[in-house]
Short mmCIF file of C-alpha atoms in Angstrom, two decimals:
data_model
loop_
_atom_site.label_atom_id
_atom_site.label_comp_id
_atom_site.label_asym_id
_atom_site.label_seq_id
_atom_site.Cartn_x
_atom_site.Cartn_y
_atom_site.Cartn_z
CA MET A 1 10.52 -22.25 4.01
CA SER A 2 7.04 -21.65 5.36
CA ILE A 3 4.71 -18.79 4.55
CA CYS A 4 5.30 -15.48 6.30
CA THR A 5 2.93 -15.07 9.26
CA LYS A 6 4.60 -11.98 10.70
CA LYS A 7 2.24 -9.33 12.05
CA PHE A 8 2.68 -5.77 13.28
CA LEU A 9 0.83 -4.16 16.19
CA LEU A 10 -0.79 -0.93 15.02
CA ASN A 11 -1.18 2.13 17.24
CA SER A 12 -4.92 1.41 17.14
CA GLY A 13 -4.37 -1.85 19.02
CA PHE A 14 -5.03 -4.20 16.08
CA TYR A 15 -2.54 -6.52 14.37
CA MET A 16 -1.78 -6.17 10.66
CA PRO A 17 -0.22 -9.03 8.65
CA ALA A 18 3.14 -8.13 7.10
CA VAL A 19 2.15 -9.51 3.69
CA GLY A 20 -1.01 -8.73 1.79
CA LEU A 21 -2.41 -9.31 -1.67
CA GLY A 22 -2.77 -6.16 -3.73
CA THR A 23 -5.75 -5.85 -6.06
CA TRP A 24 -4.83 -2.93 -8.32
CA GLN A 25 -4.38 -5.28 -11.30
CA GLY A 26 -8.14 -5.88 -11.57
CA HIS A 27 -10.35 -4.43 -14.26
CA VAL A 28 -14.12 -4.30 -14.31
CA GLY A 29 -15.48 -6.95 -16.65
CA SER A 30 -16.75 -10.51 -16.37
CA LYS A 31 -13.49 -12.25 -17.27
CA ALA A 32 -11.32 -10.00 -15.14
CA SER A 33 -13.84 -10.18 -12.30
CA THR A 34 -13.81 -13.98 -12.31
CA GLU A 35 -10.02 -14.13 -12.47
CA MET A 36 -9.59 -11.68 -9.59
CA ARG A 37 -12.21 -13.40 -7.45
CA ASP A 38 -10.59 -16.78 -7.95
CA THR A 39 -7.14 -15.31 -7.30
CA ILE A 40 -8.21 -13.86 -3.95
CA ILE A 41 -9.98 -17.07 -2.94
CA TYR A 42 -6.83 -19.06 -3.78
CA ALA A 43 -4.61 -16.66 -1.83
CA LEU A 44 -6.81 -16.77 1.26
CA GLN A 45 -7.08 -20.56 1.18
CA LYS A 46 -3.28 -20.83 0.90
CA GLY A 47 -2.59 -18.63 3.90
CA TYR A 48 -2.89 -14.94 2.98
CA ARG A 49 -4.75 -12.99 5.67
CA HIS A 50 -4.47 -9.44 4.33
CA ILE A 51 -6.23 -8.03 1.25
CA ASP A 52 -5.61 -4.49 0.01
CA THR A 53 -8.08 -2.70 -2.26
CA ALA A 54 -9.54 0.77 -2.88
CA ALA A 55 -12.75 2.40 -4.04
CA VAL A 56 -11.06 3.77 -7.15
CA TYR A 57 -9.89 0.29 -8.24
CA GLY A 58 -13.50 -0.61 -9.02
CA VAL A 59 -13.21 -4.10 -7.55
CA GLU A 60 -14.59 -3.86 -4.00
CA GLU A 61 -17.60 -6.02 -4.88
CA ILE A 62 -15.28 -8.70 -6.27
CA VAL A 63 -13.04 -8.54 -3.20
CA GLY A 64 -16.00 -8.89 -0.86
CA GLU A 65 -17.44 -11.80 -2.83
CA ALA A 66 -14.08 -13.61 -2.77
CA ILE A 67 -13.75 -13.16 0.99
CA ARG A 68 -17.22 -14.57 1.57
CA MET A 69 -16.58 -17.52 -0.78
CA SER A 70 -13.12 -18.36 0.59
CA GLY A 71 -14.28 -20.27 3.63
CA VAL A 72 -11.83 -18.32 5.78
CA PRO A 73 -13.50 -16.73 8.83
CA ARG A 74 -13.91 -12.96 8.44
CA SER A 75 -12.22 -12.49 11.83
CA GLU A 76 -8.97 -13.91 10.41
CA ILE A 77 -8.80 -11.50 7.45
CA PHE A 78 -7.35 -7.97 7.53
CA LEU A 79 -9.19 -5.91 4.91
CA VAL A 80 -7.94 -2.54 3.69
CA THR A 81 -9.77 -0.12 1.42
CA LYS A 82 -9.33 3.55 0.61
CA LEU A 83 -11.20 6.83 0.31
CA HIS A 84 -11.00 8.23 -3.23
CA SER A 85 -9.89 11.85 -3.65
CA THR A 86 -13.20 12.73 -5.32
CA HIS A 87 -14.99 12.08 -2.02
CA HIS A 88 -12.91 14.04 0.49
CA ALA A 89 -15.95 16.27 1.00
CA HIS A 90 -18.23 13.22 1.31
CA VAL A 91 -16.34 10.87 3.63
CA GLU A 92 -19.29 9.17 5.31
CA GLU A 93 -21.10 8.64 2.01
CA ALA A 94 -17.96 7.13 0.44
CA PHE A 95 -17.37 4.86 3.42
CA LEU A 96 -20.92 3.53 3.41
CA GLU A 97 -20.71 2.89 -0.32
CA SER A 98 -17.51 0.87 0.20
CA MET A 99 -19.15 -1.04 3.03
CA LYS A 100 -22.11 -1.88 0.79
CA ARG A 101 -19.89 -3.03 -2.08
CA LEU A 102 -17.60 -5.11 0.14
CA ASN A 103 -20.43 -6.55 2.28
CA CYS A 104 -17.89 -7.89 4.77
CA GLU A 105 -19.20 -6.66 8.14
CA TYR A 106 -16.39 -4.16 8.79
CA ILE A 107 -13.24 -2.61 7.36
CA ASP A 108 -10.04 -3.23 9.27
CA LEU A 109 -8.17 -0.24 7.88
CA TYR A 110 -9.63 2.75 6.01
CA LEU A 111 -7.07 4.93 4.25
CA MET A 112 -7.12 8.41 2.74
CA HIS A 113 -5.78 7.36 -0.65
CA TRP A 114 -4.10 10.67 -1.54
CA PRO A 115 -3.26 13.87 0.35
CA GLN A 116 -5.20 15.92 -2.17
CA SER A 117 -8.80 16.54 -3.15
CA LEU A 118 -10.58 16.27 -6.47
CA THR A 119 -14.03 17.44 -7.46
CA LEU A 120 -16.59 14.75 -8.28
CA ASP A 121 -15.67 15.17 -11.96
CA GLY A 122 -11.98 14.67 -11.20
CA LYS A 123 -10.62 18.22 -11.21
CA PRO A 124 -8.01 19.33 -8.60
CA THR A 125 -9.39 21.43 -5.75
CA LYS A 126 -7.74 22.83 -2.64
CA THR A 127 -10.75 22.12 -0.44
CA PRO A 128 -11.15 20.23 1.69
CA THR A 129 -7.51 20.12 2.73
CA PRO A 130 -6.02 16.77 3.80
CA PRO A 131 -6.20 17.76 7.49
CA GLU A 132 -9.85 18.71 7.05
CA THR A 133 -10.54 15.38 5.37
CA TRP A 134 -8.77 13.62 8.24
CA LEU A 135 -11.07 15.32 10.75
CA SER A 136 -14.01 13.93 8.79
CA MET A 137 -12.43 10.47 8.96
CA GLU A 138 -12.00 10.81 12.71
CA ALA A 139 -15.69 11.72 12.98
CA LEU A 140 -16.47 8.62 10.91
CA LYS A 141 -14.48 6.45 13.32
CA LEU A 142 -16.40 7.86 16.27
CA LYS A 143 -19.74 7.29 14.58
CA TYR A 144 -18.98 3.79 13.27
CA PRO A 145 -16.44 2.31 15.74
CA ASP A 146 -17.43 -1.27 14.97
CA GLN A 147 -17.40 -0.83 11.19
CA VAL A 148 -14.03 0.93 10.81
CA ARG A 149 -11.36 -0.38 13.14
CA SER A 150 -8.32 1.69 12.15
CA LEU A 151 -7.62 4.79 10.09
CA GLY A 152 -4.57 5.53 7.96
CA VAL A 153 -3.26 7.41 4.95
CA SER A 154 -1.46 6.75 1.69
CA ASN A 155 1.09 8.71 -0.35
CA PHE A 156 1.87 11.06 2.54
CA SER A 157 5.28 12.70 2.92
CA GLU A 158 6.81 14.19 6.06
CA LYS A 159 5.44 17.55 4.92
CA THR A 160 1.84 16.44 4.50
CA MET A 161 1.95 14.26 7.61
CA ASP A 162 3.25 17.15 9.71
CA GLU A 163 0.30 19.23 8.52
CA LEU A 164 -2.16 16.46 9.40
CA LEU A 165 -0.69 15.73 12.84
CA LYS A 166 -1.08 19.38 13.88
CA ILE A 167 -4.86 18.89 14.05
CA ALA A 168 -5.26 15.12 14.49
CA THR A 169 -6.59 13.54 17.65
CA ILE A 170 -6.18 10.07 16.10
CA VAL A 171 -2.67 9.35 14.76
CA PRO A 172 -2.82 7.44 11.45
CA ALA A 173 -2.08 3.75 11.96
CA THR A 174 -0.28 3.38 8.63
CA ASN A 175 1.07 5.28 5.65
CA GLN A 176 1.08 3.39 2.34
CA VAL A 177 3.71 4.64 -0.11
CA GLU A 178 5.71 3.53 -3.14
CA ALA A 179 8.82 1.74 -1.82
CA HIS A 180 11.32 -0.70 -3.34
CA PRO A 181 15.12 -0.97 -3.72
CA MET A 182 15.23 2.04 -6.07
CA LEU A 183 13.11 4.10 -3.67
CA PRO A 184 13.70 2.65 -0.19
CA GLN A 185 12.20 5.65 1.62
CA HIS A 186 14.68 5.34 4.49
CA ASP A 187 14.10 8.86 5.85
CA LEU A 188 10.33 8.65 5.51
CA VAL A 189 10.18 5.24 7.22
CA LYS A 190 12.31 6.56 10.09
CA TYR A 191 10.05 9.57 10.47
CA MET A 192 6.90 7.41 10.46
CA ASN A 193 8.42 5.01 12.99
CA GLU A 194 9.13 7.94 15.30
CA LYS A 195 5.47 8.93 15.08
CA GLY A 196 4.26 5.37 15.73
CA ILE A 197 2.99 4.97 12.16
CA LEU A 198 3.59 1.73 10.25
CA THR A 199 4.71 1.96 6.61
CA THR A 200 3.19 -0.18 3.88
CA CYS A 201 4.99 -0.55 0.53
CA TYR A 202 3.02 -0.51 -2.69
CA SER A 203 4.88 -1.57 -5.84
CA PRO A 204 7.33 -3.40 -3.52
CA LEU A 205 8.94 -5.11 -6.51
CA GLY A 206 9.51 -1.85 -8.36
CA GLN A 207 7.17 -2.60 -11.26
CA TYR A 208 9.26 -5.72 -12.00
CA VAL A 209 11.98 -3.61 -13.65
CA PRO A 210 15.07 -5.54 -14.82
CA ALA A 211 17.34 -3.11 -12.97
CA ILE A 212 16.12 -4.70 -9.73
CA LEU A 213 15.06 -8.25 -10.53
CA GLN A 214 17.89 -8.96 -12.98
CA ASN A 215 20.61 -7.34 -10.91
CA PRO A 216 23.51 -9.85 -10.76
CA HIS A 217 23.87 -9.69 -6.97
CA VAL A 218 20.11 -10.09 -6.43
CA LEU A 219 20.14 -13.09 -8.78
CA ASP A 220 23.11 -14.57 -6.90
CA LEU A 221 21.16 -14.28 -3.65
CA ALA A 222 18.15 -15.92 -5.30
CA ARG A 223 20.28 -18.86 -6.44
CA LYS A 224 21.89 -19.12 -3.01
CA HIS A 225 18.49 -19.47 -1.32
CA ASN A 226 16.80 -21.35 -4.19
CA VAL A 227 14.13 -18.67 -4.55
CA THR A 228 13.22 -15.96 -7.06
CA ALA A 229 14.69 -12.47 -7.20
CA ALA A 230 11.27 -11.13 -6.20
CA GLN A 231 11.33 -13.22 -3.02
CA ILE A 232 14.70 -11.73 -2.13
CA VAL A 233 13.37 -8.19 -2.51
CA LEU A 234 10.24 -8.91 -0.49
CA ALA A 235 12.30 -10.62 2.22
CA TRP A 236 14.43 -7.47 2.47
CA GLU A 237 11.38 -5.24 2.88
CA VAL A 238 9.75 -7.41 5.54
CA SER A 239 13.11 -7.54 7.37
CA ARG A 240 12.85 -3.74 7.62
CA ASP A 241 9.53 -4.17 9.46
CA LEU A 242 7.53 -2.91 6.49
CA VAL A 243 4.23 -4.26 5.19
CA VAL A 244 4.24 -5.39 1.54
CA ILE A 245 1.28 -5.82 -0.80
CA PRO A 246 2.58 -7.46 -4.00
CA LYS A 247 0.00 -8.14 -6.67
CA SER A 248 -0.27 -11.10 -9.03
CA THR A 249 -2.81 -13.36 -10.68
CA ASN A 250 -0.21 -16.08 -11.27
CA LEU A 251 -0.90 -18.80 -8.70
CA GLU A 252 2.72 -19.92 -8.39
CA ARG A 253 3.91 -16.35 -7.95
CA ILE A 254 1.22 -15.67 -5.34
CA MET A 255 2.72 -18.38 -3.17
CA GLN A 256 6.27 -17.20 -3.81
CA ASN A 257 5.27 -13.70 -2.74
CA ILE A 258 4.43 -14.84 0.79
CA THR A 259 7.37 -17.25 1.26
CA TYR A 260 10.78 -15.77 2.04
CA PRO A 261 14.28 -16.82 3.07
CA GLU A 262 16.15 -15.18 5.95
CA LEU A 263 18.74 -12.77 4.58
CA ALA A 264 22.19 -12.21 6.03
CA PRO A 265 22.98 -8.73 7.41
CA GLU A 266 25.36 -8.00 4.53
CA ASP A 267 22.65 -8.86 2.00
CA ILE A 268 20.19 -6.54 3.73
CA ALA A 269 22.85 -3.83 3.71
CA PHE A 270 23.37 -4.29 -0.05
CA LEU A 271 19.67 -3.80 -0.75
CA ASN A 272 19.49 -0.87 1.69
CA ASP A 273 22.11 0.90 -0.45
CA PHE A 274 20.88 -0.31 -3.84
CA TYR A 275 19.48 3.12 -4.73
CA LYS A 276 22.89 4.77 -4.33
CA ALA A 277 24.21 3.40 -7.64
CA PRO A 278 24.22 5.96 -10.48
CA GLY A 279 20.77 6.44 -12.02
CA MET A 280 19.06 4.07 -9.59
CA HIS A 281 17.33 6.49 -7.20
CA ARG A 282 13.94 7.07 -8.78
CA ARG A 283 10.22 6.62 -8.61
CA LEU A 284 8.82 3.97 -10.91
CA CYS A 285 5.08 4.62 -10.62
CA GLN A 286 4.01 7.23 -13.17
CA ILE A 287 0.69 8.32 -11.73
CA ASN A 288 -1.59 10.68 -13.63
CA GLY A 289 1.12 12.79 -15.17
CA GLY A 290 4.19 11.92 -13.10
CA THR A 291 7.07 12.03 -15.57
CA PRO A 292 10.87 12.36 -15.35
CA THR A 293 10.78 15.95 -16.59
CA GLY A 294 11.88 17.94 -13.56
CA HIS A 295 8.33 19.32 -13.24
CA ASP A 296 6.46 16.36 -11.87
CA ILE A 297 2.70 16.53 -11.50
CA VAL A 298 0.30 14.15 -9.75
CA MET A 299 -3.40 14.89 -10.25
CA GLY A 300 -2.73 18.61 -10.44
CA TRP A 301 -0.23 18.82 -7.58
CA THR A 302 3.51 19.24 -7.95
CA TYR A 303 5.91 16.94 -6.13
CA GLU A 304 7.01 19.99 -4.14
CA GLU A 305 3.46 20.58 -2.91
CA LEU A 306 3.19 16.90 -1.97
CA GLY A 307 6.56 16.98 -0.21
CA TRP A 308 7.89 14.24 -2.48
CA GLU A 309 11.41 13.86 -3.79
CA PRO A 310 11.80 14.58 -7.53
CA TYR A 311 10.90 11.76 -9.94
CA THR A 312 14.62 11.11 -10.35
CA VAL A 313 17.29 11.96 -7.78
CA GLU A 314 20.87 12.49 -8.94
#
């Protein structure tokens, strides 16, 4: 097997690699900073061409330093970062701060991280609305066309995307959402495809839960192809024409995460229906208050307001 070099053509006219390295695992601090920098350099030198980060992760300076130290031409790297919810009313300021921290000439894809606003001290606020924030991002694109190549969103549902598209003159290039065998997002992916919007999966391995990676059939497929269970899951997602951004600081796993076997149609069908087993259809990312209580909250918004399915689906 060779590394995955698959790319997708975005509606903005740029190509996005199907596999990226996520950077959410980083923590500010000298040891963590050195480990993350070296991890990104290793990944780029071994063939990764897509790095995903965000302002709120606190690691943009490390990401930028690693890109510059990697020896890989900037033109070959697809760099994604995200607008934090605290800066929906200050889009240009936030973008310029990210540009300064990254120091990498331009950003390939700039995402609205969440379809909700927070005050600068982190309290939920209804203004600006996600569509209003998007208009500010469109204005940013017009003002800095060479510094921000594509615009997109993250954590959007059909509901919140419908609201955004009513006022948008630029259709988001991508929507980054939680997706894995327990939450395949079939309906959402179909909807986004119909709108010409590519879907990116965060937590593509489902937080490494045993229910997925120790499933007997998944393990059988791994043995059949002489790969890991994680590689089987990632191969399934890329076969669905989805972008994946697995994260790891383990050098062996980093290489595994970009090297996949070709799955048979019946194996893809099994993983497509994985979530249908009793108790399997659920979110795995508990984000700022998301809990399996029937009254799920994310940063002050209910799942209903976000247009999300409940934490667990019977």
